[in-house]
Backbone as JSON, one array per atom type, in Angstrom:
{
  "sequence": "XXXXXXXXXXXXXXXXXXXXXXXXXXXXXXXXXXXXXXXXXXXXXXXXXXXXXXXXXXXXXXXXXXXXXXXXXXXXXXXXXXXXXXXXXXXXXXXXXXXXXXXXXXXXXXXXXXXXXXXXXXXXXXXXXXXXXXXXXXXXXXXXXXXXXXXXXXXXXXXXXXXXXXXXXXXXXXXXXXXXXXXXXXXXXXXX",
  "N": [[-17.62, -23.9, -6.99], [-16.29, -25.24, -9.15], [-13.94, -28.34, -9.63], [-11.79, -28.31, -11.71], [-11.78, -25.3, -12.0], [-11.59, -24.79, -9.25], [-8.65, -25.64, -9.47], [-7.63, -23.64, -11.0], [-7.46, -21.59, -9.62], [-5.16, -20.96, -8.51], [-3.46, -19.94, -9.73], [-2.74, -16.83, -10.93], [-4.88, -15.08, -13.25], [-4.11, -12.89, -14.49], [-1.42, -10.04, -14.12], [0.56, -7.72, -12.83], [2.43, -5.34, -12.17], [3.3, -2.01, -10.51], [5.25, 0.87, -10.44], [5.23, 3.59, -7.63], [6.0, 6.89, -6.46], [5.55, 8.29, -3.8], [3.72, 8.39, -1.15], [1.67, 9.43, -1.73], [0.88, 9.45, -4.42], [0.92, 6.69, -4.36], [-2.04, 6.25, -3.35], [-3.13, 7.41, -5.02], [-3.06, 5.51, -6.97], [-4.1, 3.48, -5.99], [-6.78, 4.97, -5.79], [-7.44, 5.16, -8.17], [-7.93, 2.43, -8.56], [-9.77, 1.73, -7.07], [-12.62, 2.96, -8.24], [-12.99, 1.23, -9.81], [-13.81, -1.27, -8.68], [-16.1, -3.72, -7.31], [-18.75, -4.09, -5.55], [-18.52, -7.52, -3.36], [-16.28, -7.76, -4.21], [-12.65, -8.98, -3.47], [-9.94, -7.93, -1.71], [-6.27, -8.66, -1.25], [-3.79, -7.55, 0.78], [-0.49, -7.32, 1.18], [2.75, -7.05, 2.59], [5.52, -5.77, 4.26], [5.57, -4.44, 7.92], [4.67, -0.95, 7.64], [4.99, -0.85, 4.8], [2.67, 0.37, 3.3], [0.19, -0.4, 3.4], [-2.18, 0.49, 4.38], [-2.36, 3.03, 3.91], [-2.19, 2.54, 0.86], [-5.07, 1.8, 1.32], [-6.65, 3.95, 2.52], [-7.12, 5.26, -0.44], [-8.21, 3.96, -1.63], [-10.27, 3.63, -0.5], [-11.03, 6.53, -1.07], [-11.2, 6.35, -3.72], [-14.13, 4.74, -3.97], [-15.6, 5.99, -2.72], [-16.08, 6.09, 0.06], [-16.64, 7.2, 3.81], [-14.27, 9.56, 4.83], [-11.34, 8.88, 6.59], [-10.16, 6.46, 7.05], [-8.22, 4.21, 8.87], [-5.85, 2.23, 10.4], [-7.29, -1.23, 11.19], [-5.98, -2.47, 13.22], [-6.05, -3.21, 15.87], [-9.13, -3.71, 16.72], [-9.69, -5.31, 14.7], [-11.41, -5.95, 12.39], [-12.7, -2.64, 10.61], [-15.84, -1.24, 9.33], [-16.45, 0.85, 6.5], [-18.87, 3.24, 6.12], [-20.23, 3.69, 2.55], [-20.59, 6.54, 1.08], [-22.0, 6.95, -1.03], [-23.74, 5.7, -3.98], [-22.34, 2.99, -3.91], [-20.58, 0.48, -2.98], [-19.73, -0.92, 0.47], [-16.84, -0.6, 2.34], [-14.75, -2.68, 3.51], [-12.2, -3.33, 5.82], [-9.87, -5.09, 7.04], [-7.52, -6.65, 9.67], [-5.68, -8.88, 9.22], [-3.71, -10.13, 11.08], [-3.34, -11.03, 13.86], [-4.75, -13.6, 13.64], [-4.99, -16.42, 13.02], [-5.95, -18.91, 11.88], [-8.0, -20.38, 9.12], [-10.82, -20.95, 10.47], [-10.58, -18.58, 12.5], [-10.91, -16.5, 10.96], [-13.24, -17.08, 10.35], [-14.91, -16.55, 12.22], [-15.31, -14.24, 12.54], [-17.24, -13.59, 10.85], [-17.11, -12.47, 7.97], [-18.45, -13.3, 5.65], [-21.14, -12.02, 6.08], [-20.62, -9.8, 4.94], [-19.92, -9.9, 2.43], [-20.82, -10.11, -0.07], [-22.02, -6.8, -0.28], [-20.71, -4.99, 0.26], [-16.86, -4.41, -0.63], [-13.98, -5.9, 0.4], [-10.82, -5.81, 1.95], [-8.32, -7.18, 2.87], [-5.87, -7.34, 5.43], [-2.71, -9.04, 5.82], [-3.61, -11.13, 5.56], [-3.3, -13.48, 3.51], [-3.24, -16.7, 2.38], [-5.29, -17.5, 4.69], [-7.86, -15.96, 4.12], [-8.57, -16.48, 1.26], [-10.67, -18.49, 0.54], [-13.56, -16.93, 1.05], [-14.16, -16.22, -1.51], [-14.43, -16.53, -4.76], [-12.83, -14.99, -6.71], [-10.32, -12.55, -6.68], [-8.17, -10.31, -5.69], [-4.7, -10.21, -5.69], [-2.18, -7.81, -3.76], [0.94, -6.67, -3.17], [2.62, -4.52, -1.52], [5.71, -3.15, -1.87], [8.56, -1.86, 0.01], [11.97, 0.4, 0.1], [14.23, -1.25, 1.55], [15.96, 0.31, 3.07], [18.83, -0.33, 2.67], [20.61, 2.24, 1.97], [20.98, 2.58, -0.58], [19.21, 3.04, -2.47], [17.57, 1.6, -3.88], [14.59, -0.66, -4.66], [13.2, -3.1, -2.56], [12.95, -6.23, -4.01], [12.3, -5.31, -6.49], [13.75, -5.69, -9.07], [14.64, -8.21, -8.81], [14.51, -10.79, -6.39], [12.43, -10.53, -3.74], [13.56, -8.97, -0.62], [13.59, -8.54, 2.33], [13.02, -6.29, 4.59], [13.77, -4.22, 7.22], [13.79, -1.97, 8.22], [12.79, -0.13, 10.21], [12.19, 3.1, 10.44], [10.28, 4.23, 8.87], [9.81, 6.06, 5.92], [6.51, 7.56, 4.22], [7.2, 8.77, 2.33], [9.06, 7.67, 0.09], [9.27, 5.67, -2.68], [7.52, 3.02, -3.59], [7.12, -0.2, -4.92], [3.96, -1.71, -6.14], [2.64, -4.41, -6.54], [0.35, -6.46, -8.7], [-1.8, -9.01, -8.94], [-4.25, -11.14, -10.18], [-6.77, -12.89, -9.51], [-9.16, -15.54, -10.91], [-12.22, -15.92, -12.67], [-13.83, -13.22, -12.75], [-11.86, -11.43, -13.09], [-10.38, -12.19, -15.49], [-11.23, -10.96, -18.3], [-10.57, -8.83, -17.94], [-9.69, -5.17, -17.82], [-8.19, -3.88, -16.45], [-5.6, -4.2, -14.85], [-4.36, -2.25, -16.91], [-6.05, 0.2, -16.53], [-5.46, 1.24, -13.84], [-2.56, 1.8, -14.12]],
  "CA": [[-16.51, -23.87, -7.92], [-15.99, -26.87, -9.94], [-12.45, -28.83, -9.36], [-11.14, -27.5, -12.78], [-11.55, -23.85, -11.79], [-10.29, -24.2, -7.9], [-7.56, -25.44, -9.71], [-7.18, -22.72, -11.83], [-7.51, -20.23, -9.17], [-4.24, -21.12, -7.75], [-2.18, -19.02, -11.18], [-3.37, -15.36, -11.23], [-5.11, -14.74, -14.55], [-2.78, -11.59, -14.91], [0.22, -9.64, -13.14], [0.95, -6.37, -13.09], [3.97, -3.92, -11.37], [3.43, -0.63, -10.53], [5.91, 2.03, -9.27], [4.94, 4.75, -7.09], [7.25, 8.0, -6.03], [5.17, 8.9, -2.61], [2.12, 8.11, -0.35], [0.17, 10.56, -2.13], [1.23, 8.84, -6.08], [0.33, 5.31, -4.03], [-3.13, 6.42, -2.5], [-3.99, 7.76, -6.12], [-3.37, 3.97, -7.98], [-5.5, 3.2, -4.91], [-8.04, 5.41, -5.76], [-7.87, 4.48, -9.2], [-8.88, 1.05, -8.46], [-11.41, 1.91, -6.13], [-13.35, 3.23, -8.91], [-12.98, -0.1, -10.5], [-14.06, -2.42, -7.94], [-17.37, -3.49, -7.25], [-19.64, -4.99, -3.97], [-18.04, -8.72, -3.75], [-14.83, -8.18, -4.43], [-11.91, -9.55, -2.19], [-8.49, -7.44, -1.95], [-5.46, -9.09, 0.38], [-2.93, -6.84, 1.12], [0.43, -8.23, 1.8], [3.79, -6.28, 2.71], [6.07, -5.55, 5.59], [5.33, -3.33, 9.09], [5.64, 0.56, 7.02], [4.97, -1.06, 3.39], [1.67, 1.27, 2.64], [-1.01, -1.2, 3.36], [-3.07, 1.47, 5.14], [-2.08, 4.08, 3.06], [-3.26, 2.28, -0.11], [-6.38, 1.32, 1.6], [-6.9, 5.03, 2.24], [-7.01, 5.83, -1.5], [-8.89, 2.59, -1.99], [-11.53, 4.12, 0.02], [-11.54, 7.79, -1.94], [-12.01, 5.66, -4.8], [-14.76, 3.98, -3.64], [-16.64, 6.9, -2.61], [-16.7, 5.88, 1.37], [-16.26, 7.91, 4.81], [-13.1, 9.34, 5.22], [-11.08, 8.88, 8.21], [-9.59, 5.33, 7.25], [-7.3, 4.2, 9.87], [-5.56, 0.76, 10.65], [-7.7, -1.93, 12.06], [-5.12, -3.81, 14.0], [-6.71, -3.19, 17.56], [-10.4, -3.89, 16.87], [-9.63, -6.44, 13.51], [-13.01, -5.02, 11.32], [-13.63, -1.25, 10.44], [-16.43, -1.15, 8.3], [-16.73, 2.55, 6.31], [-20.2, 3.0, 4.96], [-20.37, 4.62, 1.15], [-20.82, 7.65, 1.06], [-22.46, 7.08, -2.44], [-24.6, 4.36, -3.7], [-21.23, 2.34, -3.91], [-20.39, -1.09, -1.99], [-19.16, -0.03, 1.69], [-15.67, -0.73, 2.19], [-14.79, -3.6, 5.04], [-11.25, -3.24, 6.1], [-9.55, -6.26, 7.99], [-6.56, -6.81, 9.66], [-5.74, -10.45, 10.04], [-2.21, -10.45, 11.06], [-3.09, -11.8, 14.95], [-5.82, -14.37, 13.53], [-3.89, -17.81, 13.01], [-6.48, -20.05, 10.82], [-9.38, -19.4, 8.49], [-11.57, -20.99, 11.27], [-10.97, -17.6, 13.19], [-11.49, -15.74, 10.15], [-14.89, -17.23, 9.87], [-15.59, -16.23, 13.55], [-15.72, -12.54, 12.33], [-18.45, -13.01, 9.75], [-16.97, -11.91, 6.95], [-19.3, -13.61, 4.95], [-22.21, -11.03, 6.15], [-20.77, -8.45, 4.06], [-18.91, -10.26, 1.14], [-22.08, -9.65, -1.18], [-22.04, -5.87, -0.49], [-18.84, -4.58, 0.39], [-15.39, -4.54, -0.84], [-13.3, -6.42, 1.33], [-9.62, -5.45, 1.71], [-7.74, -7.83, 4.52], [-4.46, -7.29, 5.2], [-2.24, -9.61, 6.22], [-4.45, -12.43, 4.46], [-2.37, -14.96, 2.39], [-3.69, -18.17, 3.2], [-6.4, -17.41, 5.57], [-9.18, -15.8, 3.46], [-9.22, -16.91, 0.42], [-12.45, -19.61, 0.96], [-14.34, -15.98, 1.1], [-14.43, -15.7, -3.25], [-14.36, -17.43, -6.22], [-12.13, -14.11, -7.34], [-9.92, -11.83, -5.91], [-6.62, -9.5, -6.17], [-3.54, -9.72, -4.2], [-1.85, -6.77, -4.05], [1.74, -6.41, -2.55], [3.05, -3.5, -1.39], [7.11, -3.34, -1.47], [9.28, -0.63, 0.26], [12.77, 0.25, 0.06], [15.02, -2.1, 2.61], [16.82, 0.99, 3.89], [20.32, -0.05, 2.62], [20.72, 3.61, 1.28], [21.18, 2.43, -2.22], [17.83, 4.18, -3.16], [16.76, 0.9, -4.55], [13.6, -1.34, -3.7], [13.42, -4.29, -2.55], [12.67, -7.17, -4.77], [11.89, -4.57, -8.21], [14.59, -6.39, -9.93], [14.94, -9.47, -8.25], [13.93, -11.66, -5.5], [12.11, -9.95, -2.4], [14.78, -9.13, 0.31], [12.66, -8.09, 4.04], [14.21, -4.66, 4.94], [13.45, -4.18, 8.64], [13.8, -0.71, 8.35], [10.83, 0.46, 10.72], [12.38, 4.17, 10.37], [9.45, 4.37, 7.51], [9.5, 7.41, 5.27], [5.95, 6.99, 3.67], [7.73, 9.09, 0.96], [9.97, 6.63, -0.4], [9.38, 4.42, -4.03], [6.91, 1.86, -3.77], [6.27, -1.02, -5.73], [2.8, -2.19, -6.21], [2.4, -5.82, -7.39], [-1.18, -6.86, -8.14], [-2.01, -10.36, -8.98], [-5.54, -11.18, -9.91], [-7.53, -14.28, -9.56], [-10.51, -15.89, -10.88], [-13.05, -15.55, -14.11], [-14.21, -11.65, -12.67], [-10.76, -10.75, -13.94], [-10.27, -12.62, -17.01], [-11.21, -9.87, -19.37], [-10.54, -7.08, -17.03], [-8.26, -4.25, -18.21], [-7.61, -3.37, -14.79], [-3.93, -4.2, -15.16], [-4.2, -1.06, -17.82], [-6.65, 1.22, -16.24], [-5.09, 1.8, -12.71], [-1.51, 2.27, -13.79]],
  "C": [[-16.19, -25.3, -8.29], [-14.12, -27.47, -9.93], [-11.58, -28.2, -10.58], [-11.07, -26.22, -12.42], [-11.06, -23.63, -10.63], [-9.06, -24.72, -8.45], [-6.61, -24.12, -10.45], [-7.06, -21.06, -10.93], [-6.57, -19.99, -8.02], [-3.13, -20.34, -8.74], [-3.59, -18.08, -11.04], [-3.41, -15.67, -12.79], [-4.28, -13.94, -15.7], [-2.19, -11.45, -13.61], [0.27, -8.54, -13.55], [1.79, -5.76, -12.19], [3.82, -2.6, -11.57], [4.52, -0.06, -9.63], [5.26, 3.46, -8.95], [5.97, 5.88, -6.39], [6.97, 8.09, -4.73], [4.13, 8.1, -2.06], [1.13, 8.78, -1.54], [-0.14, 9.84, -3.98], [0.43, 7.29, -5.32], [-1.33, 5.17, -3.7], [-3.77, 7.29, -4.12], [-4.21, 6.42, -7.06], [-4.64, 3.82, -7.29], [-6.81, 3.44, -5.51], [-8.61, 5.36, -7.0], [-8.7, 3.36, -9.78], [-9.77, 0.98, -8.0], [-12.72, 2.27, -7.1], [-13.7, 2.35, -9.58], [-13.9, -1.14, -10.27], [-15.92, -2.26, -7.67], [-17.92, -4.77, -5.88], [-19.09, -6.59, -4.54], [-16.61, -9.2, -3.66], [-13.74, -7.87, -3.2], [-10.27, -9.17, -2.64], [-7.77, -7.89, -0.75], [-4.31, -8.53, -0.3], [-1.81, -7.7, 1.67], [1.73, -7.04, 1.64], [4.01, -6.03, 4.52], [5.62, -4.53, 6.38], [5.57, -1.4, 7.7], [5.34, 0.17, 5.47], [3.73, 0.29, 2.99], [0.45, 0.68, 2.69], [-2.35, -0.2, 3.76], [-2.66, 2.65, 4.56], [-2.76, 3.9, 1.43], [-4.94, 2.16, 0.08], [-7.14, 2.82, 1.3], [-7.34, 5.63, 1.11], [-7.74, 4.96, -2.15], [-10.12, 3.53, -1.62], [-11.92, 5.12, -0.3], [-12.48, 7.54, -2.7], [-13.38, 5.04, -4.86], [-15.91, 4.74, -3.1], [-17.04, 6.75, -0.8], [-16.44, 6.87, 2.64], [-15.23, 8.14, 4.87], [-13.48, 9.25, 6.52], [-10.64, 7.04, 8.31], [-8.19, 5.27, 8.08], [-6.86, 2.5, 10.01], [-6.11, 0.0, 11.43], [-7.17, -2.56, 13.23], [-5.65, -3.94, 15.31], [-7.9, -3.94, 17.5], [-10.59, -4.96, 15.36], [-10.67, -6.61, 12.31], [-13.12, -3.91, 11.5], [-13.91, -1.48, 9.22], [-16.48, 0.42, 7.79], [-17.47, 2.29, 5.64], [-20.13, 3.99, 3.88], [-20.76, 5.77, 1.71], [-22.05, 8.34, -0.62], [-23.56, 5.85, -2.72], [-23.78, 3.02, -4.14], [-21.52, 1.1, -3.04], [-19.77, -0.19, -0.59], [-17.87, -0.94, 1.61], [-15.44, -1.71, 3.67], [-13.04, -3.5, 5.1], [-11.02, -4.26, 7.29], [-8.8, -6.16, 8.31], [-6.74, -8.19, 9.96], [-4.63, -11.21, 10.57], [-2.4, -11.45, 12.54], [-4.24, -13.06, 14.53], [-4.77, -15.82, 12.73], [-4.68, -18.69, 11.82], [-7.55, -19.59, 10.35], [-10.64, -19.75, 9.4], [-12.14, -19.19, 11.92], [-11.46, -16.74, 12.14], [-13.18, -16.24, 9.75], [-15.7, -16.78, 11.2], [-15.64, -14.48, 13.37], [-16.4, -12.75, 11.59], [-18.09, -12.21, 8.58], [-17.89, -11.99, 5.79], [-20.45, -13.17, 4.75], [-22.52, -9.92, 5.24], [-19.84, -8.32, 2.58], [-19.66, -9.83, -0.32], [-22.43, -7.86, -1.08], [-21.22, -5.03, -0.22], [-17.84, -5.18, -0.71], [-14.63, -4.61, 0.17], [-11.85, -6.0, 1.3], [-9.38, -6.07, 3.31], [-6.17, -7.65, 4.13], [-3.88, -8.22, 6.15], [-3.22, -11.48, 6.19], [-4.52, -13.51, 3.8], [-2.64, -16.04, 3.47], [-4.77, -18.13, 4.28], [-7.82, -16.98, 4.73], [-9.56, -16.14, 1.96], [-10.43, -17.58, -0.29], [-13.34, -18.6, 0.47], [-14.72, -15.84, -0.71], [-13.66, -16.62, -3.97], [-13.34, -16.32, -7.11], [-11.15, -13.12, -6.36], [-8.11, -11.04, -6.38], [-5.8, -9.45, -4.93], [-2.38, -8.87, -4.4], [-0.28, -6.74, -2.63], [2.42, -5.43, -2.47], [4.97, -3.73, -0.9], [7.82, -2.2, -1.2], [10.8, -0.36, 0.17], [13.47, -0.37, 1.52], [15.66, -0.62, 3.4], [17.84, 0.65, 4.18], [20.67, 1.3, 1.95], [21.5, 3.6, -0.24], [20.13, 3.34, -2.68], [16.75, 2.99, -4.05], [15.28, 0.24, -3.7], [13.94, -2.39, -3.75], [12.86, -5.29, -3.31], [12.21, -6.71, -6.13], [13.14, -5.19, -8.84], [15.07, -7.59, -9.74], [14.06, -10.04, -7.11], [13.72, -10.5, -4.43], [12.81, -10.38, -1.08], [13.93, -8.32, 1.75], [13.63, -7.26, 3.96], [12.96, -4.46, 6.25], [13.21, -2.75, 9.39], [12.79, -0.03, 9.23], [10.76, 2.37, 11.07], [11.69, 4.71, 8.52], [9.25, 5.87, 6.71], [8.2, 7.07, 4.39], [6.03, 7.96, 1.99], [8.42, 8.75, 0.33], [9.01, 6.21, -1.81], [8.52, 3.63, -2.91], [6.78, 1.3, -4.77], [4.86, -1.61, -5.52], [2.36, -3.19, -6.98], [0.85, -6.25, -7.09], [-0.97, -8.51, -9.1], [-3.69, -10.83, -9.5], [-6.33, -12.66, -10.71], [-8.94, -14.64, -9.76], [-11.35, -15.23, -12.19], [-13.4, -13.67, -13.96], [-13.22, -11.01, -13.47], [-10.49, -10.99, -15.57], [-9.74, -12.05, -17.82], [-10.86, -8.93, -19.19], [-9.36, -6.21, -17.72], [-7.99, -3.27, -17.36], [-6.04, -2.84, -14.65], [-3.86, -2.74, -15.77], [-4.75, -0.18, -17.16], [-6.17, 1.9, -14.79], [-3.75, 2.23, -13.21], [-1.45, 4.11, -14.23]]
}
């Protein structure tokens, strides 16, 4: 990447806001995009304990044509699910206990960046190095002041601690997307 373009791959290309009613409305954008995406590409998941990170992934992985039976890495920090199709296989990360991108290079991500679709959660600032492109996708839930609102859909993002998670609640779904792959993309348009 030439100094002009890692600069440029610090401003998302585009922006987009989705709202979702349920799990099942969130795990269909998901699976929207999944149809989208292609071997290479690098999704980081960001949102609080209960946001939907593993719930989108889920619907990521419909899309995508791979094994069900997606489940949260956090114990074992890589489940790979192999296609089920002649698709990219789906690499699922967690990287919430992994401190610097050193450790993230001590899992080998880089083995399966060229034929997979990567999705790390808990990611910001650690994997980026991995692509010249990529989408960051934040998942926002309601705080559980019993307003009914979400948190940060009209303003600044307020942490709601709530860990009494209904995964039937409003989500927002903020995507972000970085790097020339996107550019032209009408991604933004085709998942909502």
């Amino acid at each position: 990447m030439s100094p002009a373009e890692h600069a440029g791959a610090d401003r998302p290309v585009w922006e987009t806001e989705i709202r979702t009613t349920d799990a099942r409305h969130t795990q269909a954008v998901a699976e929207r995009l999944g149809h989208l995406l292609a071997a290479g590409d690098l999704l980081l998941l960001t949102g609080e304990l209960g946001a939907g990170k593993t719930t989108f992934t889920q619907g990521l992985g419909r899309g995508l044509g791979v094994r069900p039976g997606i489940i949260s890495p956090t114990f074992v920090l890589v489940r790979i699910h192999p296609s089920l199709t002649d698709g990219p296989d789906l690499v699922h990360v967690d990287a919430y206990r992994l401190g610097s991108s050193a450790e993230v290079d001590d899992i080998d991500l880089e083995n399966t960046m060229d034929s997979a679709v990567t999705v790390v959660e808990w990611g910001q600032g650690l994997v980026e190095h991995l692509s010249d492109h990529r989408l960051e996708i934040t998942l926002i839930r309601p705080t559980g002041t019993g307003t009914g609102s979400v948190a940060g859909a009209a303003g600044p993002v307020v942490p709601g601690f709530d860990f009494e998670d209904d995964p039937d609640e409003e989500r927002v779904i903020r995507i972000a997307a970085y790097g020339r792959r996107w550019e032209n993309s009408r991604l933004s348009q085709d998942v909502k």
